[in-house]
mmCIF file of C-alpha atoms and ligand atoms in Angstrom:
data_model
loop_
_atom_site.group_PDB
_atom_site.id
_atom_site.type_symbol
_atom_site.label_atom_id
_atom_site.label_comp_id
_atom_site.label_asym_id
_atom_site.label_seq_id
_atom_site.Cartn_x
_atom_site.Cartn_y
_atom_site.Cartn_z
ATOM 1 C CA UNK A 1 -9.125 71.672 10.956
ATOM 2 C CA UNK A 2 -10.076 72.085 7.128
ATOM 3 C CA UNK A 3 -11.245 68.653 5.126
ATOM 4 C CA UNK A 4 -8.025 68.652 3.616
ATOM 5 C CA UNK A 5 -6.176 68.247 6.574
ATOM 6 C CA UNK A 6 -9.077 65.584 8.128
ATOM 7 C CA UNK A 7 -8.304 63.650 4.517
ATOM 8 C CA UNK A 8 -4.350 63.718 5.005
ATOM 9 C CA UNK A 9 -4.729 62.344 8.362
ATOM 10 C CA UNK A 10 -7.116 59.813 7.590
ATOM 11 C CA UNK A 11 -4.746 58.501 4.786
ATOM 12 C CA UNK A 12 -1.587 58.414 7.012
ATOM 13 C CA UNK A 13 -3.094 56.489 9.647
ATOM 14 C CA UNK A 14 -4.705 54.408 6.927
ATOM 15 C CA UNK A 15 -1.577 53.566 5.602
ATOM 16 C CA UNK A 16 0.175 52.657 9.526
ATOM 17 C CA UNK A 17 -2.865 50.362 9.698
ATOM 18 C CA UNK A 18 -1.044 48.618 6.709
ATOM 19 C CA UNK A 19 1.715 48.849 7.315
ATOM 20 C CA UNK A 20 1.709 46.989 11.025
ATOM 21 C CA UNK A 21 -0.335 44.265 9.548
ATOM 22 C CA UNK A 22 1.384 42.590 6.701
ATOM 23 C CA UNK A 23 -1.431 39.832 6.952
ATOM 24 C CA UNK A 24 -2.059 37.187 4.210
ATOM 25 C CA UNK A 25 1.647 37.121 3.270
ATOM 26 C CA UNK A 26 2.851 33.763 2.740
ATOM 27 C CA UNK A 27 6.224 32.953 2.742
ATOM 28 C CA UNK A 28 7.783 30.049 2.157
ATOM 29 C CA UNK A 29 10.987 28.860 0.929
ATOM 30 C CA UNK A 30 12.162 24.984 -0.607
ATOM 31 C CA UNK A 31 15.986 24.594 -0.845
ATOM 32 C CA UNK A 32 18.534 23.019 -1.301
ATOM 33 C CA UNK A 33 16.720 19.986 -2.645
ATOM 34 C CA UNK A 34 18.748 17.401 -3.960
ATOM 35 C CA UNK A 35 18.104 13.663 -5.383
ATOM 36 C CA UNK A 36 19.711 10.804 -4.740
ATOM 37 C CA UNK A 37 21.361 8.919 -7.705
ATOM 38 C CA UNK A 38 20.106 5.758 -8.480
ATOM 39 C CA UNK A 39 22.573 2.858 -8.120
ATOM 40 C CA UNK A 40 22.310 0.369 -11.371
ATOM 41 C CA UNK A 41 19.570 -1.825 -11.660
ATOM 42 C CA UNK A 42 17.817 0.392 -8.699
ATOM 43 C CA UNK A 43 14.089 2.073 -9.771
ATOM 44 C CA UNK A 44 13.967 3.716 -6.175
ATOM 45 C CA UNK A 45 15.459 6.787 -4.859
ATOM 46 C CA UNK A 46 14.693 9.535 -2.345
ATOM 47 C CA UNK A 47 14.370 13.666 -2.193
ATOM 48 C CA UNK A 48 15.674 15.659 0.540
ATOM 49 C CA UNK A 49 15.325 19.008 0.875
ATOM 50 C CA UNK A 50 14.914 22.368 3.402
ATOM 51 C CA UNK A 51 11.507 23.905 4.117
ATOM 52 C CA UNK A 52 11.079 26.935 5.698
ATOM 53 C CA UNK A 53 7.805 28.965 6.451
ATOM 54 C CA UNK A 54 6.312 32.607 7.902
ATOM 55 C CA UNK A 55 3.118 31.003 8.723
ATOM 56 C CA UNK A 56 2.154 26.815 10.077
ATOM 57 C CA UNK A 57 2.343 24.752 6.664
ATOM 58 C CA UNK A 58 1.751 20.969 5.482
ATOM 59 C CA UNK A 59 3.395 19.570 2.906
ATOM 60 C CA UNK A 60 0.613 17.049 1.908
ATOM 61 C CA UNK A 61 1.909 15.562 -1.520
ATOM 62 C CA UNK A 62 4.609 15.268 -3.343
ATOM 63 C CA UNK A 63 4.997 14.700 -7.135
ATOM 64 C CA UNK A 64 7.348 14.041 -9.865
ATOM 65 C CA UNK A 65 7.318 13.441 -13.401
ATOM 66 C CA UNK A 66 10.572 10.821 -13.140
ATOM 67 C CA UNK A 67 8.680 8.682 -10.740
ATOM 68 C CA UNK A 68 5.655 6.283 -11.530
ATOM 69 C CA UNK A 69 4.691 6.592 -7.605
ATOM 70 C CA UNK A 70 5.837 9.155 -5.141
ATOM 71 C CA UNK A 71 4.851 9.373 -1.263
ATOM 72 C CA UNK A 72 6.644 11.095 1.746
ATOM 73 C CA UNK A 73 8.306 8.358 4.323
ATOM 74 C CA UNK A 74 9.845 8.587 7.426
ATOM 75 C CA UNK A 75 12.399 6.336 8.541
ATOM 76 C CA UNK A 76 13.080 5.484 11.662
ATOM 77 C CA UNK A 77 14.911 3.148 13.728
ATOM 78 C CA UNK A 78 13.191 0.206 15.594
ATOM 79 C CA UNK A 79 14.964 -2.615 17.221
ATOM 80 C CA UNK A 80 17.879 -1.517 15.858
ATOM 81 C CA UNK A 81 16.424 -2.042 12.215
ATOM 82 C CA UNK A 82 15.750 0.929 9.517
ATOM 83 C CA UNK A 83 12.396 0.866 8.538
ATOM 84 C CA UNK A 84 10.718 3.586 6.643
ATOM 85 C CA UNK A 85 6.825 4.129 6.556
ATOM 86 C CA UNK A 86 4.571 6.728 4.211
ATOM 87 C CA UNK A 87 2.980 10.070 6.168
ATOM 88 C CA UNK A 88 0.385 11.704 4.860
ATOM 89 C CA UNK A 89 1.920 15.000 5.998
ATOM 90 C CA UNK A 90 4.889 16.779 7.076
ATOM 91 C CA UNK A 91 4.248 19.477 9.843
ATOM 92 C CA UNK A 92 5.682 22.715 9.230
ATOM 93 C CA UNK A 93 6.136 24.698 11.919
ATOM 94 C CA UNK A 94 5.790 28.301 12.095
ATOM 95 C CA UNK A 95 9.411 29.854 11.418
ATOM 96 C CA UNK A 96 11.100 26.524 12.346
ATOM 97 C CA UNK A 97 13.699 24.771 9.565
ATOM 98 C CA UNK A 98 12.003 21.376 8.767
ATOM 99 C CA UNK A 99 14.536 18.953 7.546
ATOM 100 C CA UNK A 100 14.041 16.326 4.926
ATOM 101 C CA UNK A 101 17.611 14.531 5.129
ATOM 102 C CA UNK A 102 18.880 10.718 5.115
ATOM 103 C CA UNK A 103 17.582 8.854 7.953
ATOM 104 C CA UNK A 104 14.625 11.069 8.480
ATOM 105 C CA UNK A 105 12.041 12.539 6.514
ATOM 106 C CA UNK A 106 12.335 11.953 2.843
ATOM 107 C CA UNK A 107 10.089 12.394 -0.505
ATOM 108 C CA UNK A 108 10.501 8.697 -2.345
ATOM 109 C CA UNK A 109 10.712 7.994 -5.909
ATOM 110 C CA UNK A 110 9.257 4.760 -6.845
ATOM 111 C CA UNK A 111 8.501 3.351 -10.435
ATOM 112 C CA UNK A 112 11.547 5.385 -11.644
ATOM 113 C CA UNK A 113 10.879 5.532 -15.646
ATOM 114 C CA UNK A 114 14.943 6.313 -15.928
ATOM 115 C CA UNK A 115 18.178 5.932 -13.454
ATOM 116 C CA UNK A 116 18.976 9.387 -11.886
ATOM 117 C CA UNK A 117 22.130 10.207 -12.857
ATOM 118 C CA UNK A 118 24.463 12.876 -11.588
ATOM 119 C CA UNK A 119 24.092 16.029 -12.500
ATOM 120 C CA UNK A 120 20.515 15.635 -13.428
ATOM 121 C CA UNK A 121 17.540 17.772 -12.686
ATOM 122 C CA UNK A 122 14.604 16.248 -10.717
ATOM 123 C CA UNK A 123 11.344 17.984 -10.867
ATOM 124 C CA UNK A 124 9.813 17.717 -8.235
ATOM 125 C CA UNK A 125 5.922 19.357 -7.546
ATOM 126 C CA UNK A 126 4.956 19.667 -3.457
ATOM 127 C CA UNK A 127 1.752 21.158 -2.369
ATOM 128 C CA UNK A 128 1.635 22.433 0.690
ATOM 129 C CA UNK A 129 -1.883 22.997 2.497
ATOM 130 C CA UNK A 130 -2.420 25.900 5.326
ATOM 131 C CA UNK A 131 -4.566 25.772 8.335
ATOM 132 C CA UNK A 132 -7.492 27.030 6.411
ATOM 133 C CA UNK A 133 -7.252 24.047 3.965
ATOM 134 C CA UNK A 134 -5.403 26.435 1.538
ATOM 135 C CA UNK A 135 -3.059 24.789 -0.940
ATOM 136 C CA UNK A 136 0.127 26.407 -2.255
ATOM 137 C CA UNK A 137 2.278 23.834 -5.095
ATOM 138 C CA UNK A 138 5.427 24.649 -5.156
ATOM 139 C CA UNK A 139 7.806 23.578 -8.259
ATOM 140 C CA UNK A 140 11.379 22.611 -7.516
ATOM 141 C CA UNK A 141 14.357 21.047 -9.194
ATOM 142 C CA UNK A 142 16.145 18.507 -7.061
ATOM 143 C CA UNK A 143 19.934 18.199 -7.843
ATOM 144 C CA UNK A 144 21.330 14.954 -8.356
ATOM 145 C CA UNK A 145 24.190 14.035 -6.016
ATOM 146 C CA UNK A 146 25.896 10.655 -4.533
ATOM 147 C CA UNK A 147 25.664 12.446 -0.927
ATOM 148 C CA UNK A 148 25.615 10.616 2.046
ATOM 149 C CA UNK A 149 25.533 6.928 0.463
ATOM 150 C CA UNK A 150 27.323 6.136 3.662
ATOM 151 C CA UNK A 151 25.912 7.876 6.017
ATOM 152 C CA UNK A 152 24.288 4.900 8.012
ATOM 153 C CA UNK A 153 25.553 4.080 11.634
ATOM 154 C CA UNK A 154 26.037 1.173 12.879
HETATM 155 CU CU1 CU B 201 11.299 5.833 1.601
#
């Protein structure tokens, strides 16, 4: 074997090495976010969105510029009453579709400086923290909708 051939060989199996260890790739995917209009009079309202992720994710905080306050609740039925409390984080499972919908999970807009109307655009800025304390922020644009204004069960 001449050193050419020892330095082709090493580079091939270099590059396999690579190739069967995309490690350090994040991905992870926010959609189809959407806001709830506010209803006159109203300075609350709530963001629901998809996440999706390669790798185990947090969101940890969410942000907008609309809202004077924003924290992440979860509502959840107790005694037959709605009652919705503030998490500190949303666990986001490895390849699993998290959910932030009506009745669950949601990112709330308090303080609103303006109603949201529909048709607007809500920016909305979520940081997301890995297991090694890594932090990702993520800027989306929540649509406005009426959606599911009567969606509770009774
Ligand atoms: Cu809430």
């Amino acid at each position: 074997m001449n050193l050419r051939t020892i330095a082709l060989t090493l580079f091939a199996s270099a590059a396999l090495t690579a190739h069967a260890q995309p490690a350090g790739k994040t991905e992870l995917k926010v959609f189809d976010v959407w806001a709830r209009t506010t209803v006159p009079g109203a300075s609350v309202s709530a963001a629901y969105m998809h996440i999706k992720s390669a790798k185990p994710m947090k969101l940890v905080k969410a942000e907008s510029p609309v809202a004077g306050m924003t924290e992440i609740h979860q509502m959840s039925m107790k005694d037959g009453v709605m009652s919705m409390s503030a998490v500190d984080a949303v666990d986001i499972p490895a390849g699993k579709l998290v959910d932030l919908k009506p009745g669950g999970l949601h990112v709330m807009l308090m303080q609103l400086k303006q109603p949201i109307k529909k048709g607007d655009e809500v920016p909305l800025k979520l940081t997301f923290e890995d297991a090694a304390k890594k932090t990702i922020v993520l800027d989306v644009k929540a649509k406005a909708q009426e959606k599911d204004t009567h969606s509770h069960k009774h």
